[in-house]
mmCIF file with all atom_site columns, C-alpha atoms in Angstrom:
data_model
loop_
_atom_site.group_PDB
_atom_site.id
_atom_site.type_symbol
_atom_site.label_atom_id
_atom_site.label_alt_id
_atom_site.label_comp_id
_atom_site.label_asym_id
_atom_site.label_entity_id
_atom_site.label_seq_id
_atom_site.pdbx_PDB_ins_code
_atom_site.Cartn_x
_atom_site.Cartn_y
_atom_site.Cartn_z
_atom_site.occupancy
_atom_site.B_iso_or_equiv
_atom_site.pdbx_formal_charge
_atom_site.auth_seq_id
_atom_site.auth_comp_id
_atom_site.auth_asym_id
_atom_site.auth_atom_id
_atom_site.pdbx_PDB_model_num
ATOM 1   C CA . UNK M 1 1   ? -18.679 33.437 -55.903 1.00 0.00 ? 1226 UNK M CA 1
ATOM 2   C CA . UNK M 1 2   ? -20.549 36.882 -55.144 1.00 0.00 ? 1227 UNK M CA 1
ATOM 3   C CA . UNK M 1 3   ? -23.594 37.592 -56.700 1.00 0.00 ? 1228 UNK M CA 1
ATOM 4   C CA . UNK M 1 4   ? -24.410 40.197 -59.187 1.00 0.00 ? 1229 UNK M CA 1
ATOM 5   C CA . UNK M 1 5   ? -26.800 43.310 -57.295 1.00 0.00 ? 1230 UNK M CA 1
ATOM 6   C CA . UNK M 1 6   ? -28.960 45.880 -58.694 1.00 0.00 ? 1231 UNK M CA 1
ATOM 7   C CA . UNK M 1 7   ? -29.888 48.680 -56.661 1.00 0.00 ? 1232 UNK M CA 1
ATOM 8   C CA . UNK M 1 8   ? -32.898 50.832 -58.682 1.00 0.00 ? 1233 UNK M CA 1
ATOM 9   C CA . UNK M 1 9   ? -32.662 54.176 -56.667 1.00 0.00 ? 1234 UNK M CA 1
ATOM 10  C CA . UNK M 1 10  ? -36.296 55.794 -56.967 1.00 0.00 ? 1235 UNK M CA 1
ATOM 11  C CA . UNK M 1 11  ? -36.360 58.537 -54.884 1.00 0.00 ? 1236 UNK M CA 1
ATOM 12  C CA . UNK M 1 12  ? -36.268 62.020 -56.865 1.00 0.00 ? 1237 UNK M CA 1
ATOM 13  C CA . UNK M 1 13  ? -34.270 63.684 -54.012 1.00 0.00 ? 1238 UNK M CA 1
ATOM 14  C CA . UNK M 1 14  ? -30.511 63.248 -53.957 1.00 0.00 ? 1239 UNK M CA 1
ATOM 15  C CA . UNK M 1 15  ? -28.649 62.055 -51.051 1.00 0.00 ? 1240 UNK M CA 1
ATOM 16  C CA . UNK M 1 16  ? -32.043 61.345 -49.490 1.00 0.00 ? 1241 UNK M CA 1
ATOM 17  C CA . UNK M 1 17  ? -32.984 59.441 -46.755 1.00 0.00 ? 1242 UNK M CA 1
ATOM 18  C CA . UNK M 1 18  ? -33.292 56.348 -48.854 1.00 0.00 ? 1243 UNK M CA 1
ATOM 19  C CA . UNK M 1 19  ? -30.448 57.054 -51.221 1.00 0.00 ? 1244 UNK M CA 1
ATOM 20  C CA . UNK M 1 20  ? -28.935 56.846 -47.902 1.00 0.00 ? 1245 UNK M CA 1
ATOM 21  C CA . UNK M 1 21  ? -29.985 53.423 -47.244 1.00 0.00 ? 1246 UNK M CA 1
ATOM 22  C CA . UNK M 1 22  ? -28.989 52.401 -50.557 1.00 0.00 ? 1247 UNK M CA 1
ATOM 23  C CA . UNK M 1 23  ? -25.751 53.072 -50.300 1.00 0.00 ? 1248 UNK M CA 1
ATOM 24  C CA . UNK M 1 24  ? -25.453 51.147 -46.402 1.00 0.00 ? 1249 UNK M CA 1
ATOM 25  C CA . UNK M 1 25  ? -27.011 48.334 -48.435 1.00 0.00 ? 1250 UNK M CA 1
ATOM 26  C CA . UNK M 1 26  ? -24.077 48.700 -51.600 1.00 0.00 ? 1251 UNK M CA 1
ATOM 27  C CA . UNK M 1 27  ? -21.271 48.803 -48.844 1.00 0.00 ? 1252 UNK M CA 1
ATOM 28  C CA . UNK M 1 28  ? -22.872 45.597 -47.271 1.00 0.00 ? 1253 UNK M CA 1
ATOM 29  C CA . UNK M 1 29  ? -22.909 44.217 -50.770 1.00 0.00 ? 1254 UNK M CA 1
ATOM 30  C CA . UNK M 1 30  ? -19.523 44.677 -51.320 1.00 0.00 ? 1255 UNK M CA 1
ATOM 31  C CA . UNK M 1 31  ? -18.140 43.912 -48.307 1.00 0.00 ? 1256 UNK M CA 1
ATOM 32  C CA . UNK M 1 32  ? -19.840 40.213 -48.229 1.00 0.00 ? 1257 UNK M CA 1
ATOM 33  C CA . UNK M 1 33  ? -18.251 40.013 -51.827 1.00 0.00 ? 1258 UNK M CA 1
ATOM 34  C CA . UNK M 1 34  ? -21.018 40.534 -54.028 1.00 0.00 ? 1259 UNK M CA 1
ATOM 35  C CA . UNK M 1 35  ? -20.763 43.073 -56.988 1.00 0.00 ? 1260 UNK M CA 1
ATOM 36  C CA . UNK M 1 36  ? -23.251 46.261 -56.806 1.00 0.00 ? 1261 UNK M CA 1
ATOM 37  C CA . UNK M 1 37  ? -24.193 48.713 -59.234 1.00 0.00 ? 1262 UNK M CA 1
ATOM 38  C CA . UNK M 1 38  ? -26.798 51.964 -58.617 1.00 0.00 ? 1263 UNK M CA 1
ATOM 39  C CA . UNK M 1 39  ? -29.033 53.201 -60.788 1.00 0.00 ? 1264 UNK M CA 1
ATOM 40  C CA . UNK M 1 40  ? -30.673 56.809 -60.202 1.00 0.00 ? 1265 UNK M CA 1
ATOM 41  C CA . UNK M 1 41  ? -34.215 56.648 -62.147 1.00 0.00 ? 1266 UNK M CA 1
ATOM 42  C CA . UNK M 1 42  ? -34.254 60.985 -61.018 1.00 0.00 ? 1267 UNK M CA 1
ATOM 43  C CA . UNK M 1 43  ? -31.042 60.959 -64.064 1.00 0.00 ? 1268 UNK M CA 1
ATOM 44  C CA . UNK M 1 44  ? -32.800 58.839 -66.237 1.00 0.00 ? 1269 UNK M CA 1
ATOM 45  C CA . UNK M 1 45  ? -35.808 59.212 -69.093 1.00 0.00 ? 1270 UNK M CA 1
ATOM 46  C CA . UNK M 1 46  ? -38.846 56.972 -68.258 1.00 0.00 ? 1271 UNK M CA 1
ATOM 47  C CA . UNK M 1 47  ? -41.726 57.225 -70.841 1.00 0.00 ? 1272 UNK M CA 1
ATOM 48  C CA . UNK M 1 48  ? -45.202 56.072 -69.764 1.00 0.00 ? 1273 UNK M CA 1
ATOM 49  C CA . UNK M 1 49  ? -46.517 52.525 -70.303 1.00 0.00 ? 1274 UNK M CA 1
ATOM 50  C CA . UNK M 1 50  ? -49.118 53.243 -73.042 1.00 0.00 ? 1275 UNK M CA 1
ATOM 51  C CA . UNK M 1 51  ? -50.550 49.993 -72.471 1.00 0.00 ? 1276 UNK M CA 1
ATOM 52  C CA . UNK M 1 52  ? -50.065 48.928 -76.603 1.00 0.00 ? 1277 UNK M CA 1
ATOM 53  C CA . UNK M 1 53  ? -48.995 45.317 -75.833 1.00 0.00 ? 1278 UNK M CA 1
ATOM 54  C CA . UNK M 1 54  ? -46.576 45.614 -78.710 1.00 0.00 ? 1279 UNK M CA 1
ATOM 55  C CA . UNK M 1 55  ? -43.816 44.349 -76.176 1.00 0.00 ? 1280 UNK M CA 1
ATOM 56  C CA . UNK M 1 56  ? -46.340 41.052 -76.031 1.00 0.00 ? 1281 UNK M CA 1
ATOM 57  C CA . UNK M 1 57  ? -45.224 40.082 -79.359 1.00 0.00 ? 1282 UNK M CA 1
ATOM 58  C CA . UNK M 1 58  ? -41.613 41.319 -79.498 1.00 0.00 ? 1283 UNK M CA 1
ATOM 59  C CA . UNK M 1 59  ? -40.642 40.964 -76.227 1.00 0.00 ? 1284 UNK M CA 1
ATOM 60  C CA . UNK M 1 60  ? -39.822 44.755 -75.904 1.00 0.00 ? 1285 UNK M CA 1
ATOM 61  C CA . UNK M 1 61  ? -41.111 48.133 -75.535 1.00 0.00 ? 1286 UNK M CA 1
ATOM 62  C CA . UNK M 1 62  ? -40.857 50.053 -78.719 1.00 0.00 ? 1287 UNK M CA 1
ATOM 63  C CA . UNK M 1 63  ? -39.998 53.460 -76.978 1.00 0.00 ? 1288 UNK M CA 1
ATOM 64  C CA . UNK M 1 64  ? -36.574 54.838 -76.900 1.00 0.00 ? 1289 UNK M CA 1
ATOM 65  C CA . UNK M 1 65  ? -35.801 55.810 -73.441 1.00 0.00 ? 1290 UNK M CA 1
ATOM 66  C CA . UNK M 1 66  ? -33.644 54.710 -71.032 1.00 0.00 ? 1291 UNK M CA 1
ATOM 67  C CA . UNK M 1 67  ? -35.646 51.621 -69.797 1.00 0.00 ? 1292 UNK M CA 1
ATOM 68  C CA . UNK M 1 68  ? -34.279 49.275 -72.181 1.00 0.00 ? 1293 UNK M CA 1
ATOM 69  C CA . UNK M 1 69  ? -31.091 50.013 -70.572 1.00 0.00 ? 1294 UNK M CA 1
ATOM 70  C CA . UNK M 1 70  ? -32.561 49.359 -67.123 1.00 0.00 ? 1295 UNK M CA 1
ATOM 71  C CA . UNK M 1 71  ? -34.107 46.413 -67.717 1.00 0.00 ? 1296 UNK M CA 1
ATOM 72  C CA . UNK M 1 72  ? -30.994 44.861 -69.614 1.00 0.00 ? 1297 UNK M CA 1
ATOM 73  C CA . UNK M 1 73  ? -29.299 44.863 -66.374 1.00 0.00 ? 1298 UNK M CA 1
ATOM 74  C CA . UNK M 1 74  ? -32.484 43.883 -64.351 1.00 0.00 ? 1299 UNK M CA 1
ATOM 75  C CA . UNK M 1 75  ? -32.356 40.894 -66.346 1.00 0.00 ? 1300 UNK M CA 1
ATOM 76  C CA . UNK M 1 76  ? -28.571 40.279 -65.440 1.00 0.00 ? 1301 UNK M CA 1
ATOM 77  C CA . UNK M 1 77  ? -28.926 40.806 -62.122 1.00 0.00 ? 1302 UNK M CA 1
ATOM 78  C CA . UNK M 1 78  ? -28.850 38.177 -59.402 1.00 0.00 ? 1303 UNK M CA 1
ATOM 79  C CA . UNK M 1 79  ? -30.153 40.638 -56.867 1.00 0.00 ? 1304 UNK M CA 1
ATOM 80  C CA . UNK M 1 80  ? -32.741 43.441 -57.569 1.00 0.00 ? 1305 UNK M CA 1
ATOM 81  C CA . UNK M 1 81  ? -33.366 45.907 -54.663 1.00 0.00 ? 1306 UNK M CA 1
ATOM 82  C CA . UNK M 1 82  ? -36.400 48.615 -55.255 1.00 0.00 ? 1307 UNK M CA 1
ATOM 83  C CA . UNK M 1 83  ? -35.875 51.579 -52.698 1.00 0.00 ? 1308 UNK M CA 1
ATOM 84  C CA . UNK M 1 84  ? -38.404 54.573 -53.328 1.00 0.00 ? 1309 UNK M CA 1
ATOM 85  C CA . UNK M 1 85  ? -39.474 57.130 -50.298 1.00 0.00 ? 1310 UNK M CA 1
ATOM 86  C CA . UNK M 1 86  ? -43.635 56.908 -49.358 1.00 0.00 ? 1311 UNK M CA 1
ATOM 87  C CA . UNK M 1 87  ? -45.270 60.059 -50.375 1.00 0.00 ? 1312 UNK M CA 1
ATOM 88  C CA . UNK M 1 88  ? -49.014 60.111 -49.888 1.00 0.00 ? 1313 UNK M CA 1
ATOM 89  C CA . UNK M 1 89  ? -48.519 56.196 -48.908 1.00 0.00 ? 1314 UNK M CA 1
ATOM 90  C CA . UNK M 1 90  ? -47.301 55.144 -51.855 1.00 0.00 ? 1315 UNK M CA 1
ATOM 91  C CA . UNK M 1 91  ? -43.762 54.645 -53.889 1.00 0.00 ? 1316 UNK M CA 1
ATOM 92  C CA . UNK M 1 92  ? -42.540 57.468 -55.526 1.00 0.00 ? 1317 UNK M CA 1
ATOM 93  C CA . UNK M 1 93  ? -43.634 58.248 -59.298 1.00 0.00 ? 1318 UNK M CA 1
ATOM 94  C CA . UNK M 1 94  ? -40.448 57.547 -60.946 1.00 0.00 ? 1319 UNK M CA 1
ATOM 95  C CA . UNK M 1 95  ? -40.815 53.837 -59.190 1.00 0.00 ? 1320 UNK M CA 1
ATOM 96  C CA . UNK M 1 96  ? -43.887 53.237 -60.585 1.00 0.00 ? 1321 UNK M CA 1
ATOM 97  C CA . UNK M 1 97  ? -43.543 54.417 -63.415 1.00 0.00 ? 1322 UNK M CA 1
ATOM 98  C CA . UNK M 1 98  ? -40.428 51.654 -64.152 1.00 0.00 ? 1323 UNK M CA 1
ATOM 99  C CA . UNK M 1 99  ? -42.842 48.914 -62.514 1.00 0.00 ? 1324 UNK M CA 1
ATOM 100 C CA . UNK M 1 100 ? -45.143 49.720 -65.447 1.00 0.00 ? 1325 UNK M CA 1
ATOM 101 C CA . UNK M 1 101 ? -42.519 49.572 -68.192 1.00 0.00 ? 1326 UNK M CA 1
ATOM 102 C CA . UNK M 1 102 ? -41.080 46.209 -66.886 1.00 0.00 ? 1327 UNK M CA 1
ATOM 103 C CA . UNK M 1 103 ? -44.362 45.158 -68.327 1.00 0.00 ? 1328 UNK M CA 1
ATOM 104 C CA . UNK M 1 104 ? -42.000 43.007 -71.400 1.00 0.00 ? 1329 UNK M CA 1
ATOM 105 C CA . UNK M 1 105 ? -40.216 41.244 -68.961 1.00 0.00 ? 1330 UNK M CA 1
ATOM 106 C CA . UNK M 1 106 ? -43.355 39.046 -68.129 1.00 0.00 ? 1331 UNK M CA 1
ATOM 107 C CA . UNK M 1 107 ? -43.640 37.689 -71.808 1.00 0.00 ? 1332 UNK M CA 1
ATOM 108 C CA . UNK M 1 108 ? -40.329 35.844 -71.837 1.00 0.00 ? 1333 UNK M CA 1
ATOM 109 C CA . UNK M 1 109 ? -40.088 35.685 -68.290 1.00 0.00 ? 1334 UNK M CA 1
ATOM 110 C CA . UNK M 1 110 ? -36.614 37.444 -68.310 1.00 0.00 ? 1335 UNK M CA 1
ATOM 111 C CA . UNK M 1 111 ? -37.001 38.335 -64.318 1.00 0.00 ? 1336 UNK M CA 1
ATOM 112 C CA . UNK M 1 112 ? -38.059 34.843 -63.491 1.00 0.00 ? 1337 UNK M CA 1
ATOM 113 C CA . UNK M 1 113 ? -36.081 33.119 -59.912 1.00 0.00 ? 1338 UNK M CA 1
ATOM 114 C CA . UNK M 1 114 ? -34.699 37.066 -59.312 1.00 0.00 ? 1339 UNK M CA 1
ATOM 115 C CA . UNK M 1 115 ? -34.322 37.623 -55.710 1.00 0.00 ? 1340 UNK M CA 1
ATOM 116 C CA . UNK M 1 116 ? -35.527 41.182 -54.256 1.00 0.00 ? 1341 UNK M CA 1
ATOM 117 C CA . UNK M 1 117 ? -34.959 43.695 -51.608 1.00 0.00 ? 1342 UNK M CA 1
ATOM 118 C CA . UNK M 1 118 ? -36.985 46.663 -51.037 1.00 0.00 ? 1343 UNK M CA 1
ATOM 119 C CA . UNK M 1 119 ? -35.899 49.718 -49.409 1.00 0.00 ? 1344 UNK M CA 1
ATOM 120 C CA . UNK M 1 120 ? -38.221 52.620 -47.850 1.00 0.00 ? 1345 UNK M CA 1
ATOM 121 C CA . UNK M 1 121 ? -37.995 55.319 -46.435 1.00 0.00 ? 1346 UNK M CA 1
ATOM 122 C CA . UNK M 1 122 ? -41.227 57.330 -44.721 1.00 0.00 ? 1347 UNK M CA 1
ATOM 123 C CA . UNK M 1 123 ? -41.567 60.004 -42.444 1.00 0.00 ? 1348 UNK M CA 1
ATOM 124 C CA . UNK M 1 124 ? -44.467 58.081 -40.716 1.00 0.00 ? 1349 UNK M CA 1
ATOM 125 C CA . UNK M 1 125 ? -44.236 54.917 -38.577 1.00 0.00 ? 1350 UNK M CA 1
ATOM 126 C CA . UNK M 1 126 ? -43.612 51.221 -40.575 1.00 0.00 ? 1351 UNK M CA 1
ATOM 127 C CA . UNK M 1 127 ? -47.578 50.826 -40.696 1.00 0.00 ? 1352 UNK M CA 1
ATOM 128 C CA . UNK M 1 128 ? -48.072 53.479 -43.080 1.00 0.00 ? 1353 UNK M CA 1
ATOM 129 C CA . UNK M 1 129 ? -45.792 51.829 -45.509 1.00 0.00 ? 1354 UNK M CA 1
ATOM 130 C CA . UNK M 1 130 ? -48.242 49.077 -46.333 1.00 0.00 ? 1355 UNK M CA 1
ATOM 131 C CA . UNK M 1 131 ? -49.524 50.692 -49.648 1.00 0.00 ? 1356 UNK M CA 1
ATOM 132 C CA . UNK M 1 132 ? -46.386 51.444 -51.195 1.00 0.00 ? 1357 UNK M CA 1
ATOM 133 C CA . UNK M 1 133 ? -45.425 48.067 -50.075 1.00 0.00 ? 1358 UNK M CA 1
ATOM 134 C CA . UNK M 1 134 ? -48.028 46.664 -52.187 1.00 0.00 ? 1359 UNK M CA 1
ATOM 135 C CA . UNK M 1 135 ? -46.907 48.316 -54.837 1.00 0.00 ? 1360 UNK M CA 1
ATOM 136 C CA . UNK M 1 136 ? -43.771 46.990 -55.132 1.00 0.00 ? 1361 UNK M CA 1
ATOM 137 C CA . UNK M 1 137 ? -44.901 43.122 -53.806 1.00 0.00 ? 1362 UNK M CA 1
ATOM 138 C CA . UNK M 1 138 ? -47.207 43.617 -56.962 1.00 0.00 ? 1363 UNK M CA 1
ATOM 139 C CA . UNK M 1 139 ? -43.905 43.645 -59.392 1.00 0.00 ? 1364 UNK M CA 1
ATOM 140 C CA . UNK M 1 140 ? -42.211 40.366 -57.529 1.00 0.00 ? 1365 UNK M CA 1
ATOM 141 C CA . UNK M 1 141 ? -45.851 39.254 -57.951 1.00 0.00 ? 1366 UNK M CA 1
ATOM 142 C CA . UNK M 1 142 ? -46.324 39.145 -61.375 1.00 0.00 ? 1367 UNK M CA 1
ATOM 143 C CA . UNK M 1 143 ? -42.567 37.721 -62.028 1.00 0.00 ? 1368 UNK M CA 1
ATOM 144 C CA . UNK M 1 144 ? -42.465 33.742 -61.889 1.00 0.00 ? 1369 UNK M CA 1
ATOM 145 C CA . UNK M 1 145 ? -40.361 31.923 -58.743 1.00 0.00 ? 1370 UNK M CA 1
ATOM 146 C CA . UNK M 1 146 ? -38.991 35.647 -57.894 1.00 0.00 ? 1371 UNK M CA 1
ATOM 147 C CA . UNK M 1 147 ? -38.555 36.276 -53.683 1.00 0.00 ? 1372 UNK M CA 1
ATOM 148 C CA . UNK M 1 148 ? -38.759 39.252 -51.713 1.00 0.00 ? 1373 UNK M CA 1
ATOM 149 C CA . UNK M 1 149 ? -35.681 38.501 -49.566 1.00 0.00 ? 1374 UNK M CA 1
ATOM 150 C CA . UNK M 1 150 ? -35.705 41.459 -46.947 1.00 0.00 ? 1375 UNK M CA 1
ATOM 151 C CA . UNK M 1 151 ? -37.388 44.782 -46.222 1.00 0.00 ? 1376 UNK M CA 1
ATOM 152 C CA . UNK M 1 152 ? -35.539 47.949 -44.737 1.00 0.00 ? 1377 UNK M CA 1
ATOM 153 C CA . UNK M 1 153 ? -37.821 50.138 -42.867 1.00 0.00 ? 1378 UNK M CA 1
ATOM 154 C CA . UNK M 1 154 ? -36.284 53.513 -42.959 1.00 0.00 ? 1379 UNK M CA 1
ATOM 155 C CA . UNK M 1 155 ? -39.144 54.888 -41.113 1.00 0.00 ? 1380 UNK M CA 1
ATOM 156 C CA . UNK M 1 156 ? -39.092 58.158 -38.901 1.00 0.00 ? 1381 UNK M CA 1
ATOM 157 C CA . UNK M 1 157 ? -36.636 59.696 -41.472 1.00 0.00 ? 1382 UNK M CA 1
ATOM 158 C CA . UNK M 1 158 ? -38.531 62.919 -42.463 1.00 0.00 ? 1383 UNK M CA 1
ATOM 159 C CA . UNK M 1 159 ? -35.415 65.578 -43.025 1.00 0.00 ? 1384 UNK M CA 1
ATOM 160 C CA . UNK M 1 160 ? -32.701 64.743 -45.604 1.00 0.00 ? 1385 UNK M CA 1
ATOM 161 C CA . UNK M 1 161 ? -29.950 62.520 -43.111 1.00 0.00 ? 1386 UNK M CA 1
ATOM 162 C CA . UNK M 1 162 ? -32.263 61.456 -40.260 1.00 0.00 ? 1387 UNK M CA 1
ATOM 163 C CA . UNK M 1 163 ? -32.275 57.949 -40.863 1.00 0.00 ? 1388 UNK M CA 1
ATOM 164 C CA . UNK M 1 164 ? -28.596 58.360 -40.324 1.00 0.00 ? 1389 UNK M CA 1
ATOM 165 C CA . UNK M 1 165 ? -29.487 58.143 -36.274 1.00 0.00 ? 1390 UNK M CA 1
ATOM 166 C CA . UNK M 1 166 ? -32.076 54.883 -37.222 1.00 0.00 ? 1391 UNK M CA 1
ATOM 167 C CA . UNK M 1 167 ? -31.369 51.310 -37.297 1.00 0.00 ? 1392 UNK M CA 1
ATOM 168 C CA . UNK M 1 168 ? -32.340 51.345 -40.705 1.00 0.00 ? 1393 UNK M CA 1
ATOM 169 C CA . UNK M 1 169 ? -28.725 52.063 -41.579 1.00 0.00 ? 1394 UNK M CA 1
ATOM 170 C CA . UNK M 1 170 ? -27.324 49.067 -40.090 1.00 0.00 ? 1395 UNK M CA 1
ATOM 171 C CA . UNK M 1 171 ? -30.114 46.703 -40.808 1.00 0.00 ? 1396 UNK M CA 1
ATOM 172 C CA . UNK M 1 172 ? -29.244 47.990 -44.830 1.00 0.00 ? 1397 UNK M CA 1
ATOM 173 C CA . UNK M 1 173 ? -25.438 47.363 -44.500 1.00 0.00 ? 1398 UNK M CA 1
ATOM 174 C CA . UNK M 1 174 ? -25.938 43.544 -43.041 1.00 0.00 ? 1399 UNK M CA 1
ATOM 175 C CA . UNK M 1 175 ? -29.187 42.802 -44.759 1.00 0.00 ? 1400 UNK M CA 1
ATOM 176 C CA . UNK M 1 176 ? -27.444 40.990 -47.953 1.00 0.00 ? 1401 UNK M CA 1
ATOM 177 C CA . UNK M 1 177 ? -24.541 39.625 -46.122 1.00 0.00 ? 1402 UNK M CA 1
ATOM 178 C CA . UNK M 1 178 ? -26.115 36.171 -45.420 1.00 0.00 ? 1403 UNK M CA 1
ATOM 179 C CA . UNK M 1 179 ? -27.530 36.313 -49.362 1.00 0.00 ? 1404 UNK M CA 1
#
């Protein structure tokens, strides 16, 4: 039976390098069986974590945005897969800014035994991806028996559709195939 896959799309630019990337990865999804959805966090409303704790005691944030949405199906996912472009060596805003609202999902432990896949995309060499990186290691940090499963290094991609002529693209298509 194929497994349920979330792909969290962070980069603000469409058709971008690593929207790209996530879509080799959602073809390799669905060829191997699995079911894949995409979510664009550029169409959706993302409020700042104000840090209240009120999702401590009830388990979620009180804002009304679209991250209850998000995390609903983060939380029904089998497969989570983060892809955000480096700018200034780190994830994109929009990324981060989710990381920081997932914030409820430690309480309950509704992303505990989640397996991830992270996607980026840099102009630079794979070395100067190790900040964002941490960023998003951080996240499968803080989330109880959850596994970083794969990285795709989309790196050299500067222009929109150069890591078209990478092997990120293929490395993305088979990477879930032997999930």
């Amino acid at each position: 039976m194929g497994k349920s896959v979330l792909v969290i799309a962070g980069s603000p630019r469409k058709g971008g390098n690593s929207d790209i990337l996530c879509d080799q990865f959602i073809k390799g999804c669905e060829e191997a069986g699995h079911t894949a959805e995409k979510i664009y966090l550029r169409d959706k409303k993302i409020n700042f974590c104000l840090a209240c704790y009120v999702c401590k005691k009830t388990g979620r944030c009180f804002q009304n945005d679209d991250v209850a949405e998000i995390i609903d199906k983060m939380e029904k996912a089998d497969v989570i897969v983060l892809a955000s472009p480096v700018y200034f060596y780190a994830i994109s805003g929009q990324m981060k800014t989710l990381i920081d609202r997932t914030l409820p999902c430690y309480y309950p432990g509704s992303l505990s035994h989640k397996d991830f896949y992270f996607i980026i995309t840099a102009a630079e060499e794979e070395a100067f991806t190790k900040r964002a990186l941490d960023a998003l290691y951080g996240l499968v940090d803080c989330i109880e028996d959850a596994t970083v499963k794969g990285i795709v290094y989309g790196t050299g991609a500067y222009e929109k559709g150069d890591v078209k002529k990478l092997p990120a693209m293929n490395i993305s298509y088979k990477m879930v195939k032997n999930t």
